[in-house]
Structure formats: C-alpha cells, structure tokens
C-alpha cells in the first residue's frame, strides 16, 4: 500500500483507467447475458399477467349478472307473478329493466317449465330456446350459467330458481318457477371487452388454435349446460418482445468504449499530467505567472486557476445569501405572528361572547347582538382558514384549471349583484359595473370558479381600502390578440411605489394603521396572481397614494366552438316547501356536529336517524326503506362517505344522498359530483342553505 501511495498521480490515473476498462468489460458481458434472460422472462410474465387479467375480467363481467338474477329471483312479487301472470307488473318491473340489466332476453317459467312471459330486444328473434333438459339441473343447482349457440350468434345464459324473500339462500322452500337472463355476445359486447382488456377478441371453433409470435393469446372455453365446450373466446394482445435495439446499443457502447479507452489514455497525458505539474508549482510557490497560465488552460483545470480570484467573490455571495435567508425567515416569522393575531382576534370574540351568553340577565336584543358577533367572527375565521388552505394547495401544485363554457356577461352581472349587497353601509361608495364597448355575445372557455375568485378578491380588496368615492370593474375584449382585459378601479388609499413591487408576494403585507384596522392575512392578491398565471394571464398595478389604484389583468380569449346557435328557453324553477315529516339519516361521527344538525333539523320537524360511521349508514339504509334522504359526512371511521355512498347505490340507487363536509375546494366539489352525491354543503353549515338544498332535493 505504501508503495502504491508513492506512485505519481498521473500513473494512478493510468492504473485507474486500466482497472476501469476491465470492470467495464465484465459489466458489459453481464448486461448482455442479463438482456437475454430478461427477454425470456418478460414474455413469460406478460403472458401470465394477461391470462390473469382476462380471467378476472370474465369473472367480474359475470358477477354483476349473477348478483342481479340472484336478487330478482327472491322477490315476493316475482313469486306472485308466476301464479297471477300479471302482465302489467312484468312489463313495469322486469321488461322495462332490460337496458338497466344490460341483457337482451328475460323470461320466466313456471315449475312445469311452461313459459309464463318474456321480454327481449331486437337482438333475440327466437323464443323458448332454453333446452328442457336444463330445468332439472337448474332445479337441483338453483343457479346456472352456460352458453347457447343461436342463429344470430352465441348467447350467455344465466338461470335461477324463484323463491320467496324469506329464503334468500334458496334452501328452505321449493322453487316457484324459473327465471332466465340472456345476453347476446355481439360486437357491442366484444368492443366493450376489447377496450377494457386492450386486446382483440374473436370466436373460435372448439378445435381451432391461434399462433402469433408477436402476440400473447389467451383462450377460454364457452361451455353449454352440460359442461361441454361449444366454442372458444380468443383474447389477443400485441407484444413484440424484441431486445434487438438493446443489443445493438450494447454493441455500440462497447465499440465506443474501446475507442474512448484509447483516447482517454492519450488525452490523460496531455490534459491532466501537464496541468497537475502546473498546479503543483502554483501551490508551492504562489507564482502569479503560474496562476495566469493555469487560468488560460482550455480544460477544466482552467477553473482551478479562477478559484483564487473567485474566493473573495464566493465569500461575498455567501454573506448575501445569508442575509436573504435571514430576511425570508423574518418574513415568515412576521407572517406567522400576523396569522396568530388574525386567528386569535375572531377566536377572542367567539370565546368571549359565548361566555357572555351564559349571563341569564341578558336582554333579547343583547343576546341577538352577541350571536351576530359570534356568527361574523366564525365566518372571518373560516375565511382565514380557506385562504391558508388555498395557498398551500397552490404551492403544492394541487390545483389545476377546470375549463368550462360560460357566458361572461351573465357571470359579471351575477358577481355585481352578489358583491353589491356586501358593501358596508357605513361607506359612501359608488359601485358600478362598466359595460364593455364590444360585449362578448358568444360563450367562452375558462375556469369560471377561479375567474370569479380573482375578481371577487380584487373588488373586495378595493372596497376594503376605500371609504368614499367609487369602485368600478369591467372588461374589454381584443379579438385580434385573443385576450380579455379586466380592470378594477378604486379611489382608495393607494399604494406607494416601494410597496407595489411586493404587493403580490406571499408572506408580505403592507403594514399601517388602516391595514391593521381592516385586518386580513394579505393572501388575497397572492392567490389572485397565482390563479391568473394558472389561466395563462398576467396582472399589473397602477396606483398613487391618496388617489386610488387600478388593477388590470389579462387572460386568453377562447371561444366555445361547440356552442349551439339555438337559444335555450329559460325555465323558472319553483321549490316547494317540504311537509316536515320526512325521515333523514344523518351520517356523522362527531357528537357535537350531530347535535348541531339535530337542533337545526328540529326547526323543520324532520325525523332524524343517526349513523356514527359509514358502515352504520349502509346497514341502516339497507334495513330501513322509509328513509327519504341521507346527509353523509365525507370523513368517517370504518367506511368513508365515498365508500358508504358506493355501497348504498348498489341496493338503493334512487335514494338521494347529500354530502356535508369540511372539504370546500373546487376540486373536492367536482369529486363529490362525480362520485354521485346529488348536492353538497360545506362546514360550517348555514341552516338556511341546508334547508334550501333539502327542499330542492325532496321536491
């Protein structure tokens, strides 16, 4: 080891290159061998995976029909139908559900195997094609699935014996009859399976085989009621396992390595040996001429010469970075301090006035005044939390635009009417919507929720800092440049030039007596700027202290090309009052939240049933058919609101379910809509809005 340490750096580099070359050669041949083995393994695993996918797909495809026919065949109504042959009931309850069950033929037989009544689509032309020999076997097994070959093609048949509802396992009573569901295996059926399995599907005769070296193939037998194969389904997925390109790349790498090894030995001497000698001279003597020569080197060693001169610059840069880091920490600390203040302010009012309400000597007017303060403080606290959550989602890139078709004129008029009634009565402000010179008549594509939030943030900010004068907003469209420019003008306090550069920054707030008076975290403008940039736009500010401010932001103008030219009639909807006798299931795990909902519901005389978790909600809905509506909390133990909804929809698809949740973002709202909730209400719950939603749902 000592002898090796005495070798010069240049020779060490040479020896390192030799060892590296040997190691690389071993690695190359190992990779080549591994590639050959991997090629075989990938084909094997892909085939096994494909076979498992096909088997799972066929099982899942059958389970829904098995579940359906099992459910239908222990209806008491169906047992009665076999005796009464009530054609009207059959048409409304069975025949009308062909499309629901996604089958093409439904038929009921009595116990003597005589057909009672049938319903079919145009796909099935024959009647009574069920073999008589099937019935004894079905009588014994209770449930059968088999295939029959008809002139119009292969059909999948599900048969079950009919029993009363008190015998769901079909082991206590004798069958009352037989019921069959038939599905034609046509192009629609195959297209659906092909999309799900990403494969090509075809019929094969029993003795047919398919050979394709570029594909993986899975065949499954179609069995008749005797268990004999009458055909096969072939699933074929393209899989060209070809590692030729990988092998060629390995060959090229090896040849390049040999050439590189030669060049490496040549240039090591030229580019490393000589500069190392020069570095030794510089470090030993500190010769400035040697430093200059080292800096002039055309290789990486030229950077080493710059290290001496850059040392001071690096120290200065480190000091500057340290100051910036300290400034950032100070800004965050100031933000957290302000956040603590803004949260404690409404909490102080909530806790303080709640304590005052315990005084039994309060007058009704004082009690109403205290309750109003508590309500307003709670709303302020929710607003602060919403801003924090929204900003955190923006920072985490969890928010994306949701483009929809909107009428911009209607949207702005709606905002005007919405904001106008919120202006404090103590302010003498003329609030006006400036009409566009060339209004946009056609619908446009944008994120309506985010656009409204941007405008609301800017207008409410303008109103907050304007005591008298005016606040106006409007837009102008530039068709040539495909942009829309929105302006918000006010005669408020104005912003000085120094603060205009930081007004949109996070963790920044302009301090001052008036800013302290109106409060807030100062996140509104930061959120607005983030939304505007998310929509592909920009925002700018013109302001003068004591005169006012003008905010201007621009977003792309994209017309909805799918817009219909036929005007739609406006239908006025009226919501009828409910009679107050409805039964409502409230799924809520928190006792306080349930108590609140219970007290609210008592105002309308609703009958309330509670479920403490999602599993209880499912069980109660299954057992109690008198429930008219469900209020479902999203976050609950055992089963979440989403999971409980999915299970309830299986056996009670028409039962209206409203989500009540603390999740309030537009993404969460869209998720609830897609899941199947008829509506939602966010916490903290507004009782008037809750009553309106319930009335609309039960109307």
XYZ file of C-alpha atoms in Angstrom:
699
model
C 0.000 0.000 0.000
C 2.859 2.343 0.869
C 4.472 1.606 -2.481
C 1.239 2.491 -4.277
C 0.962 5.788 -2.400
C 4.392 6.770 -3.674
C 3.265 6.455 -7.292
C 2.605 9.738 -9.069
C -0.951 10.955 -9.637
C -0.607 10.520 -13.380
C 0.332 6.841 -13.011
C -2.521 6.337 -10.554
C -4.914 7.715 -13.160
C -3.470 5.366 -15.778
C -3.867 2.369 -13.491
C -7.387 3.502 -12.628
C -8.229 3.575 -16.339
C -6.921 0.036 -16.778
C -8.959 -1.284 -13.844
C -11.989 0.631 -15.067
C -11.638 -0.933 -18.520
C -11.559 -4.445 -17.077
C -14.546 -3.744 -14.858
C -16.479 -2.248 -17.755
C -15.819 -5.313 -19.906
C -17.148 -7.587 -17.164
C -20.173 -5.356 -16.747
C -20.844 -5.354 -20.489
C -20.905 -9.128 -20.776
C -23.038 -9.380 -17.626
C -25.567 -6.942 -19.091
C -25.619 -8.828 -22.373
C -26.366 -12.103 -20.592
C -28.970 -10.404 -18.413
C -30.687 -8.968 -21.515
C -31.079 -12.433 -22.999
C -32.599 -13.762 -19.783
C -34.816 -10.709 -19.356
C -36.217 -11.143 -22.852
C -37.464 -14.607 -21.930
C -38.740 -13.549 -18.523
C -40.721 -10.563 -19.844
C -42.592 -12.705 -22.348
C -43.397 -15.274 -19.650
C -44.568 -12.721 -17.064
C -46.544 -10.747 -19.669
C -48.381 -13.884 -20.722
C -49.180 -14.816 -17.110
C -50.352 -11.288 -16.339
C -52.531 -11.174 -19.462
C -54.132 -14.507 -18.603
C -54.870 -13.280 -15.078
C -56.376 -10.063 -16.461
C -58.652 -11.983 -18.838
C -59.763 -14.408 -16.120
C -60.500 -11.528 -13.734
C -62.365 -9.633 -16.461
C -64.605 -12.603 -17.279
C -65.318 -13.203 -13.590
C -66.185 -9.542 -12.972
C -68.284 -9.466 -16.142
C -70.385 -12.361 -14.850
C -70.629 -11.316 -11.208
C -72.938 -8.363 -11.877
C -75.454 -10.542 -13.759
C -75.214 -13.317 -11.169
C -75.840 -10.753 -8.431
C -78.783 -9.303 -10.377
C -80.522 -12.607 -11.104
C -79.912 -13.772 -7.526
C -81.582 -10.604 -6.240
C -84.547 -10.770 -8.639
C -85.349 -14.431 -8.017
C -86.207 -13.991 -4.363
C -88.680 -11.151 -4.896
C -92.068 -11.977 -3.428
C -93.617 -10.082 -6.339
C -91.976 -12.480 -8.814
C -93.280 -15.486 -6.850
C -96.787 -13.992 -7.051
C -96.337 -13.219 -10.737
C -95.758 -16.902 -11.557
C -99.245 -17.548 -10.185
C -101.083 -14.382 -11.326
C -99.258 -13.842 -14.641
C -99.752 -10.098 -14.138
C -98.566 -8.767 -17.489
C -98.652 -5.141 -16.302
C -96.330 -5.891 -13.369
C -93.983 -7.846 -15.609
C -93.774 -5.006 -18.128
C -93.098 -2.325 -15.494
C -90.798 -4.255 -13.169
C -88.998 -6.741 -15.432
C -89.311 -5.861 -19.123
C -88.650 -2.166 -18.503
C -85.309 -3.069 -16.932
C -83.728 -4.728 -19.976
C -81.407 -1.777 -20.504
C -80.685 -1.499 -16.774
C -79.610 -5.142 -16.537
C -77.793 -4.828 -19.910
C -79.303 -8.064 -21.214
C -81.243 -8.929 -24.358
C -83.759 -11.534 -23.212
C -85.685 -12.093 -19.963
C -88.096 -14.996 -19.490
C -89.962 -16.551 -16.565
C -91.131 -20.191 -16.448
C -93.475 -21.893 -14.060
C -92.455 -25.021 -12.206
C -93.855 -27.163 -15.047
C -91.293 -25.462 -17.408
C -94.029 -23.594 -19.249
C -93.005 -20.077 -20.297
C -95.053 -17.502 -18.383
C -93.864 -14.277 -20.001
C -90.781 -12.939 -21.741
C -89.205 -9.660 -22.820
C -86.463 -9.188 -25.386
C -84.587 -6.699 -27.525
C -84.351 -6.824 -31.306
C -81.179 -8.886 -30.993
C -83.065 -12.060 -29.986
C -85.506 -13.376 -32.622
C -86.272 -16.844 -31.182
C -88.493 -17.888 -28.287
C -88.286 -20.867 -25.944
C -84.748 -21.771 -26.929
C -83.854 -22.870 -23.405
C -83.391 -26.678 -23.564
C -85.908 -28.619 -21.482
C -83.058 -30.693 -20.088
C -81.730 -27.607 -18.320
C -84.629 -27.349 -15.885
C -83.942 -30.494 -13.793
C -80.333 -29.430 -13.380
C -81.378 -25.865 -12.522
C -83.925 -27.217 -10.026
C -81.079 -29.008 -8.269
C -78.296 -26.385 -8.527
C -80.519 -23.264 -8.056
C -78.187 -21.160 -10.269
C -76.642 -21.882 -13.683
C -74.532 -20.049 -16.192
C -73.959 -21.535 -19.663
C -73.795 -20.664 -23.359
C -76.109 -21.484 -26.283
C -75.364 -21.113 -29.963
C -78.284 -19.441 -31.788
C -78.614 -18.428 -35.460
C -77.870 -14.817 -34.536
C -74.782 -15.799 -32.579
C -73.560 -17.045 -29.242
C -75.577 -16.057 -26.176
C -74.690 -16.112 -22.489
C -77.481 -17.525 -20.298
C -77.993 -17.041 -16.558
C -80.724 -19.134 -14.914
C -82.002 -19.275 -11.348
C -84.897 -20.782 -9.425
C -87.534 -18.445 -7.962
C -88.055 -18.363 -4.169
C -89.762 -16.034 -1.681
C -87.772 -13.292 0.055
C -87.658 -15.196 3.345
C -85.476 -17.821 1.646
C -82.535 -15.802 0.204
C -80.277 -18.878 0.283
C -82.933 -20.920 -1.587
C -82.577 -23.868 0.758
C -85.797 -23.670 2.796
C -88.527 -23.652 0.149
C -89.212 -25.379 -3.107
C -88.810 -23.311 -6.266
C -91.874 -21.442 -7.510
C -90.535 -21.279 -11.047
C -87.518 -20.430 -13.131
C -86.063 -17.150 -14.398
C -83.505 -16.667 -17.168
C -81.398 -13.683 -18.282
C -79.768 -13.883 -21.737
C -77.094 -11.623 -23.181
C -76.071 -11.752 -26.865
C -72.318 -11.807 -27.362
C -72.342 -9.312 -30.241
C -69.979 -6.613 -31.476
C -71.073 -4.205 -28.738
C -70.188 -6.780 -26.092
C -66.830 -7.513 -27.706
C -65.976 -3.844 -28.212
C -66.535 -3.234 -24.514
C -64.307 -6.156 -23.523
C -61.671 -5.136 -26.067
C -61.456 -1.634 -24.603
C -61.189 -2.933 -21.059
C -58.647 -5.670 -21.829
C -56.730 -3.755 -24.558
C -56.885 -6.826 -26.777
C -58.526 -8.236 -29.883
C -61.359 -10.723 -29.222
C -62.684 -13.323 -31.651
C -64.780 -16.503 -31.701
C -63.049 -19.804 -32.388
C -64.320 -23.295 -33.002
C -63.536 -25.812 -30.298
C -60.627 -27.343 -32.215
C -59.245 -24.085 -33.647
C -55.893 -22.726 -32.469
C -54.174 -19.370 -32.987
C -50.420 -18.935 -33.348
C -48.821 -15.487 -33.435
C -45.226 -14.965 -32.354
C -45.753 -11.223 -31.944
C -48.729 -11.523 -29.591
C -49.798 -13.144 -26.366
C -53.012 -15.150 -26.624
C -55.467 -16.370 -24.013
C -58.389 -18.622 -24.963
C -61.319 -19.573 -22.754
C -63.894 -22.259 -23.459
C -67.599 -21.453 -23.746
C -69.475 -24.311 -22.036
C -73.058 -25.415 -22.582
C -75.298 -26.510 -19.726
C -73.740 -29.985 -19.817
C -70.250 -28.574 -19.367
C -69.251 -29.337 -22.975
C -67.287 -26.750 -24.940
C -69.264 -25.325 -27.881
C -66.772 -22.630 -28.806
C -63.916 -20.516 -27.560
C -63.163 -16.854 -26.986
C -59.706 -15.778 -28.080
C -58.065 -12.709 -26.472
C -55.017 -11.459 -28.352
C -52.741 -8.606 -27.279
C -49.784 -7.426 -29.308
C -46.481 -7.931 -27.531
C -43.420 -7.828 -29.676
C -40.665 -8.719 -27.279
C -37.626 -7.600 -29.204
C -34.422 -6.682 -27.452
C -32.557 -6.238 -30.739
C -32.277 -2.490 -30.230
C -30.923 -3.027 -26.724
C -28.321 -5.455 -28.019
C -27.290 -3.039 -30.766
C -26.928 -0.288 -28.192
C -24.712 -2.554 -26.091
C -22.534 -3.284 -29.153
C -22.224 0.416 -29.908
C -21.375 1.162 -26.284
C -18.643 -1.481 -26.283
C -17.077 -0.192 -29.510
C -17.325 3.367 -28.235
C -15.700 2.240 -25.007
C -12.717 0.773 -26.861
C -12.253 3.975 -28.847
C -12.767 6.055 -25.727
C -10.239 3.997 -23.791
C -7.563 4.744 -26.386
C -8.420 8.451 -26.455
C -8.567 8.545 -22.670
C -5.004 7.282 -22.322
C -3.835 9.777 -24.948
C -5.549 12.850 -23.540
C -4.874 11.911 -19.918
C -1.245 12.680 -20.541
C -1.995 15.868 -22.437
C -4.836 17.318 -20.343
C -4.067 16.003 -16.854
C -0.377 15.308 -16.434
C 0.811 18.758 -17.544
C -1.865 20.769 -15.658
C -1.143 18.796 -12.471
C 2.504 19.760 -12.706
C 1.441 23.379 -13.159
C -0.889 23.224 -10.124
C 1.973 21.860 -8.036
C 4.091 24.882 -8.963
C 1.271 27.286 -8.138
C 0.603 25.760 -4.721
C 4.284 25.517 -3.820
C 5.414 28.982 -4.943
C 2.235 31.047 -5.318
C 3.647 32.252 -8.608
C 1.162 34.671 -10.215
C 2.528 33.815 -13.654
C 1.723 30.162 -12.982
C -1.779 31.169 -11.892
C -2.263 33.060 -15.129
C -1.005 30.079 -17.144
C -3.340 27.769 -15.232
C -6.314 30.078 -15.925
C -5.531 30.007 -19.634
C -5.843 26.215 -19.743
C -8.520 25.080 -22.198
C -9.599 22.204 -19.962
C -11.398 22.052 -16.612
C -8.129 22.906 -14.901
C -8.625 26.452 -16.082
C -11.344 26.726 -13.432
C -8.864 25.843 -10.723
C -6.870 28.948 -11.628
C -10.006 31.030 -11.164
C -10.576 29.652 -7.669
C -8.041 32.009 -6.127
C -9.693 35.088 -7.623
C -13.223 33.830 -7.026
C -12.643 33.032 -3.368
C -13.466 36.562 -2.237
C -16.484 36.719 -4.557
C -17.783 33.469 -3.124
C -17.468 34.788 0.420
C -19.398 37.888 -0.573
C -22.079 35.778 -2.231
C -22.372 33.567 0.844
C -22.829 36.627 3.023
C -25.512 37.954 0.667
C -27.286 34.578 0.644
C -27.181 34.508 4.424
C -28.853 37.916 4.565
C -31.567 36.791 2.107
C -32.208 33.651 4.164
C -32.497 35.700 7.341
C -34.852 38.104 5.562
C -37.005 35.190 4.380
C -37.109 33.775 7.909
C -38.091 37.195 9.253
C -40.877 37.465 6.664
C -42.206 34.028 7.602
C -41.969 34.875 11.290
C -43.850 38.125 10.693
C -46.448 36.236 8.660
C -46.909 33.647 11.408
C -47.163 36.404 14.012
C -49.827 38.140 11.927
C -51.546 34.792 11.345
C -51.653 34.175 15.096
C -53.141 37.631 15.600
C -55.725 37.208 12.834
C -56.831 33.815 14.180
C -56.904 34.921 17.817
C -58.976 38.021 17.002
C -62.127 36.148 15.845
C -61.471 33.385 18.381
C -61.373 36.006 21.145
C -64.768 37.284 20.014
C -66.206 33.754 19.712
C -64.973 32.619 23.138
C -65.675 35.954 24.854
C -69.206 36.489 23.603
C -70.020 32.778 24.078
C -69.092 33.252 27.739
C -71.230 36.399 27.944
C -74.219 34.443 26.624
C -74.173 32.434 29.870
C -75.478 35.540 31.662
C -79.166 34.854 32.290
C -79.911 38.575 32.746
C -79.202 39.446 29.098
C -81.956 41.093 27.127
C -83.138 39.580 23.850
C -81.512 42.442 21.930
C -78.152 41.882 23.655
C -78.371 38.151 23.069
C -79.058 38.671 19.348
C -76.198 41.179 19.169
C -73.763 38.701 20.781
C -74.909 35.898 18.483
C -74.363 38.150 15.469
C -70.795 38.888 16.612
C -70.103 35.160 17.104
C -71.514 34.328 13.656
C -69.486 37.061 11.923
C -66.299 36.090 13.792
C -66.814 32.453 12.811
C -67.188 33.482 9.160
C -63.984 35.546 9.392
C -62.121 32.578 10.881
C -63.352 30.257 8.114
C -62.250 32.834 5.505
C -58.737 32.912 7.020
C -58.515 29.112 7.016
C -59.802 28.933 3.416
C -57.080 31.359 2.260
C -54.376 29.332 4.024
C -55.610 26.039 2.554
C -55.928 27.549 -0.927
C -52.393 28.991 -0.819
C -50.944 25.701 0.426
C -52.647 23.853 -2.450
C -51.265 26.371 -4.931
C -47.752 25.922 -3.526
C -48.125 22.124 -3.697
C -49.380 22.380 -7.311
C -52.558 20.519 -6.375
C -54.816 22.952 -8.237
C -55.323 22.860 -11.995
C -57.718 24.881 -14.182
C -61.150 23.343 -14.821
C -62.213 24.905 -18.121
C -65.944 25.165 -18.802
C -68.172 27.118 -21.179
C -69.533 30.348 -19.632
C -71.461 33.456 -20.609
C -69.108 36.248 -19.497
C -71.796 38.951 -19.399
C -74.043 36.843 -17.149
C -71.071 35.914 -14.988
C -70.096 39.562 -14.354
C -73.688 40.648 -13.716
C -74.025 37.851 -11.185
C -70.819 38.996 -9.442
C -72.032 42.599 -9.410
C -75.310 41.679 -7.724
C -73.518 39.355 -5.323
C -70.901 41.897 -4.197
C -73.179 44.957 -4.171
C -75.167 43.769 -1.181
C -71.994 43.104 0.853
C -70.688 46.708 0.815
C -70.716 48.050 4.404
C -73.463 50.610 4.938
C -71.017 52.996 6.590
C -69.101 53.501 3.329
C -70.276 56.010 0.707
C -69.042 54.126 -2.337
C -70.483 54.143 -5.846
C -70.078 50.542 -7.006
C -70.514 50.131 -10.760
C -70.074 47.509 -13.470
C -68.695 49.265 -16.555
C -70.294 47.879 -19.697
C -67.878 46.743 -22.417
C -67.779 48.723 -25.662
C -67.960 45.463 -27.609
C -69.638 42.896 -25.330
C -68.816 39.247 -25.939
C -72.040 37.659 -27.155
C -70.704 34.129 -27.566
C -69.751 31.758 -24.782
C -66.078 31.445 -23.857
C -63.949 28.723 -22.292
C -62.288 29.471 -18.949
C -62.279 28.356 -15.316
C -65.394 30.140 -14.049
C -64.735 29.459 -10.360
C -61.175 30.804 -10.452
C -62.133 33.796 -12.631
C -64.875 34.742 -10.166
C -62.496 34.307 -7.233
C -59.916 36.594 -8.882
C -62.467 39.344 -9.489
C -64.030 38.961 -6.023
C -60.608 39.162 -4.341
C -59.640 42.316 -6.249
C -63.007 44.047 -5.765
C -63.335 43.214 -2.065
C -59.755 44.394 -1.583
C -60.641 47.673 -3.304
C -63.781 48.097 -1.177
C -61.819 47.319 1.983
C -59.385 50.213 1.412
C -61.928 52.700 0.006
C -64.036 54.771 2.410
C -65.687 57.042 -0.164
C -65.668 57.619 -3.906
C -66.137 54.745 -6.308
C -65.143 51.183 -7.102
C -65.705 50.046 -10.685
C -64.879 46.979 -12.706
C -65.344 45.822 -16.281
C -63.652 44.230 -19.254
C -62.676 44.770 -22.876
C -62.057 42.008 -25.429
C -59.278 42.108 -28.016
C -60.385 39.705 -30.732
C -57.205 40.148 -32.789
C -54.891 39.257 -29.911
C -57.365 36.727 -28.422
C -57.243 38.314 -24.968
C -59.685 39.691 -22.398
C -58.542 42.570 -20.188
C -60.301 43.115 -16.850
C -59.913 46.352 -14.862
C -60.757 47.158 -11.241
C -60.548 50.848 -10.311
C -60.956 52.488 -6.912
C -60.454 55.832 -5.166
C -58.983 54.233 -2.079
C -55.782 54.841 -0.128
C -53.443 53.908 -2.973
C -50.107 52.087 -2.782
C -46.708 53.772 -2.883
C -44.099 52.740 -5.457
C -41.926 50.899 -2.938
C -44.741 48.581 -1.916
C -46.077 47.978 -5.423
C -43.213 45.558 -6.101
C -44.114 43.311 -3.162
C -47.899 43.655 -3.092
C -48.375 40.267 -4.838
C -45.684 38.427 -2.824
C -46.507 35.727 -0.314
C -45.677 36.344 3.349
C -45.884 40.103 2.571
C -48.378 42.607 3.908
C -48.221 46.389 3.861
C -48.308 47.443 7.486
C -50.082 50.605 8.545
C -52.805 51.875 10.811
C -55.529 51.298 8.237
C -54.200 47.867 7.261
C -54.245 46.889 10.920
C -57.772 48.245 11.214
C -59.203 46.222 8.301
C -57.147 43.136 9.171
C -56.519 40.118 6.960
C -53.538 37.942 6.090
C -52.775 39.677 2.812
C -53.049 36.446 0.822
C -55.880 37.566 -1.466
C -53.647 39.251 -4.054
C -51.112 36.402 -3.962
C -53.898 33.875 -4.608
C -55.333 36.047 -7.401
C -51.939 36.361 -9.099
C -51.400 32.589 -8.877
C -54.848 31.931 -10.406
C -54.258 34.430 -13.228
C -50.929 32.824 -14.127
C -52.595 29.406 -13.909
C -55.090 30.591 -16.557
C -52.224 31.817 -18.768
C -52.577 35.520 -17.996
C -50.760 38.418 -16.318
C -51.644 41.129 -13.792
C -50.353 44.673 -13.337
C -50.965 47.582 -10.966
C -51.107 51.356 -11.304
C -51.539 53.232 -8.037
C -50.929 56.591 -6.417
C -51.144 57.298 -2.714
C -54.249 59.339 -1.858
C -55.705 58.974 -5.373
C -56.522 55.309 -5.820
C -55.492 52.137 -7.607
C -56.112 50.401 -10.900
C -55.625 46.640 -11.201
C -55.514 45.214 -14.720
C -55.269 41.539 -15.544
C -55.437 39.771 -18.881
C -56.365 36.170 -19.708
C -56.601 34.334 -23.062
C -59.857 34.665 -25.014
C -61.011 31.248 -26.233
C -64.481 30.927 -27.756
C -66.548 27.795 -27.201
C -66.674 26.261 -30.681
C -69.290 23.713 -29.571
C -71.788 26.443 -28.584
C -75.260 25.941 -30.008
C -76.774 28.806 -32.043
C -80.295 27.913 -30.860
C -81.258 29.951 -27.782
C -82.377 27.792 -24.885
C -85.640 28.680 -23.125
C -85.326 29.995 -19.595
C -87.315 27.838 -17.216
C -88.213 29.285 -13.842
C -87.975 26.625 -11.171
C -90.021 26.757 -8.004
C -89.055 24.777 -4.948
C -91.977 23.555 -2.906
C -91.800 23.503 0.863
C -91.439 20.027 2.353
C -94.096 18.822 4.777
C -91.550 18.295 7.575
C -92.436 14.628 8.111
C -89.576 13.241 6.041
C -87.110 10.765 7.534
C -83.490 11.874 7.192
C -80.459 9.748 8.022
C -77.534 11.846 9.330
C -74.193 10.024 8.979
C -71.878 11.958 11.342
C -69.205 10.545 13.668
C -68.648 13.759 15.658
C -71.138 14.181 18.528
C -71.021 17.995 18.506
C -71.608 18.208 14.763
C -74.510 15.755 15.028
C -76.028 17.736 17.900
C -75.886 20.873 15.739
C -77.546 19.126 12.790
C -80.171 17.602 15.077
C -81.085 21.006 16.528
C -81.248 22.537 13.047
C -83.472 19.718 11.749
C -85.854 20.098 14.680
C -86.782 23.512 13.296
C -88.461 21.717 10.363
C -89.806 18.714 12.334
C -87.788 16.220 10.305
C -87.477 12.707 11.728
C -83.749 12.157 12.362
C -81.828 8.854 12.421
C -78.119 8.859 13.234
C -75.272 6.705 11.892
C -71.922 7.105 13.656
C -69.840 5.760 10.771
C -70.106 4.792 7.129
C -70.792 1.126 7.871
C -73.740 2.013 10.105
C -75.114 4.275 7.374
C -75.040 1.411 4.858
C -76.724 -1.003 7.281
C -79.473 1.462 8.251
C -80.246 2.320 4.618
C -80.445 -1.375 3.763
C -82.785 -2.175 6.663
C -84.957 0.969 6.715
C -86.832 1.609 3.472
C -88.589 4.694 4.918
C -85.518 6.919 4.691
C -86.185 9.832 2.325
C -82.732 11.448 2.299
C -79.207 10.954 3.654
C -76.831 13.647 4.938
C -73.423 11.965 4.567
C -70.209 13.158 6.217
C -67.215 12.518 3.954
C -64.558 11.703 6.558
C -65.774 8.950 8.898
C -64.312 5.816 10.528
C -64.665 2.266 9.125
C -66.146 3.498 5.824
C -65.707 6.985 4.389
C -68.605 8.898 2.878
C -67.470 7.956 -0.628
C -67.257 4.252 0.262
C -70.644 4.291 2.003
C -72.228 6.070 -0.990
C -70.944 3.403 -3.382
C -72.370 0.573 -1.254
C -75.763 2.259 -0.766
C -76.153 2.916 -4.501
C -75.894 -0.832 -5.135
C -79.173 -1.645 -3.386
C -80.861 1.793 -3.322
C -79.736 3.742 -6.400
C -82.607 6.257 -6.220
C -82.013 7.334 -2.609
C -80.775 10.988 -2.644
C -77.548 11.485 -0.694
C -76.171 14.952 0.171
C -72.543 15.372 1.232
C -71.817 17.508 4.300
C -68.091 18.083 4.638
C -65.272 20.404 5.615
C -63.656 19.909 2.185
C -64.550 23.051 0.237
C -62.202 23.414 -2.753
C -63.488 23.326 -6.332
C -61.583 20.073 -6.853
C -63.345 18.486 -3.854
C -66.709 19.736 -5.112
C -66.099 18.178 -8.533
C -65.011 14.907 -6.886
C -68.256 14.751 -4.867
C -70.292 15.432 -8.002
C -68.528 12.679 -9.933
C -68.998 10.241 -7.028
C -72.791 10.553 -7.253
C -73.821 12.937 -4.468
C -76.922 14.894 -5.518
C -75.605 18.002 -3.748
C -73.209 19.090 -1.006
C -72.950 21.617 1.818
C -69.694 22.707 3.423
C -68.935 23.153 7.094
C -69.604 25.382 8.971
C -73.189 24.683 7.945
C -75.579 27.528 7.120
C -79.039 26.349 8.173
C -80.919 28.374 5.546
C -78.757 26.951 2.773
C -79.192 23.462 4.241
C -82.980 23.818 4.288
C -82.926 25.069 0.687
C -80.820 22.121 -0.506
C -83.048 19.620 1.322
C -86.187 21.215 -0.108
C -84.761 21.158 -3.655
C -83.714 17.530 -3.261
C -87.021 16.305 -1.834
C -89.158 18.401 -4.196
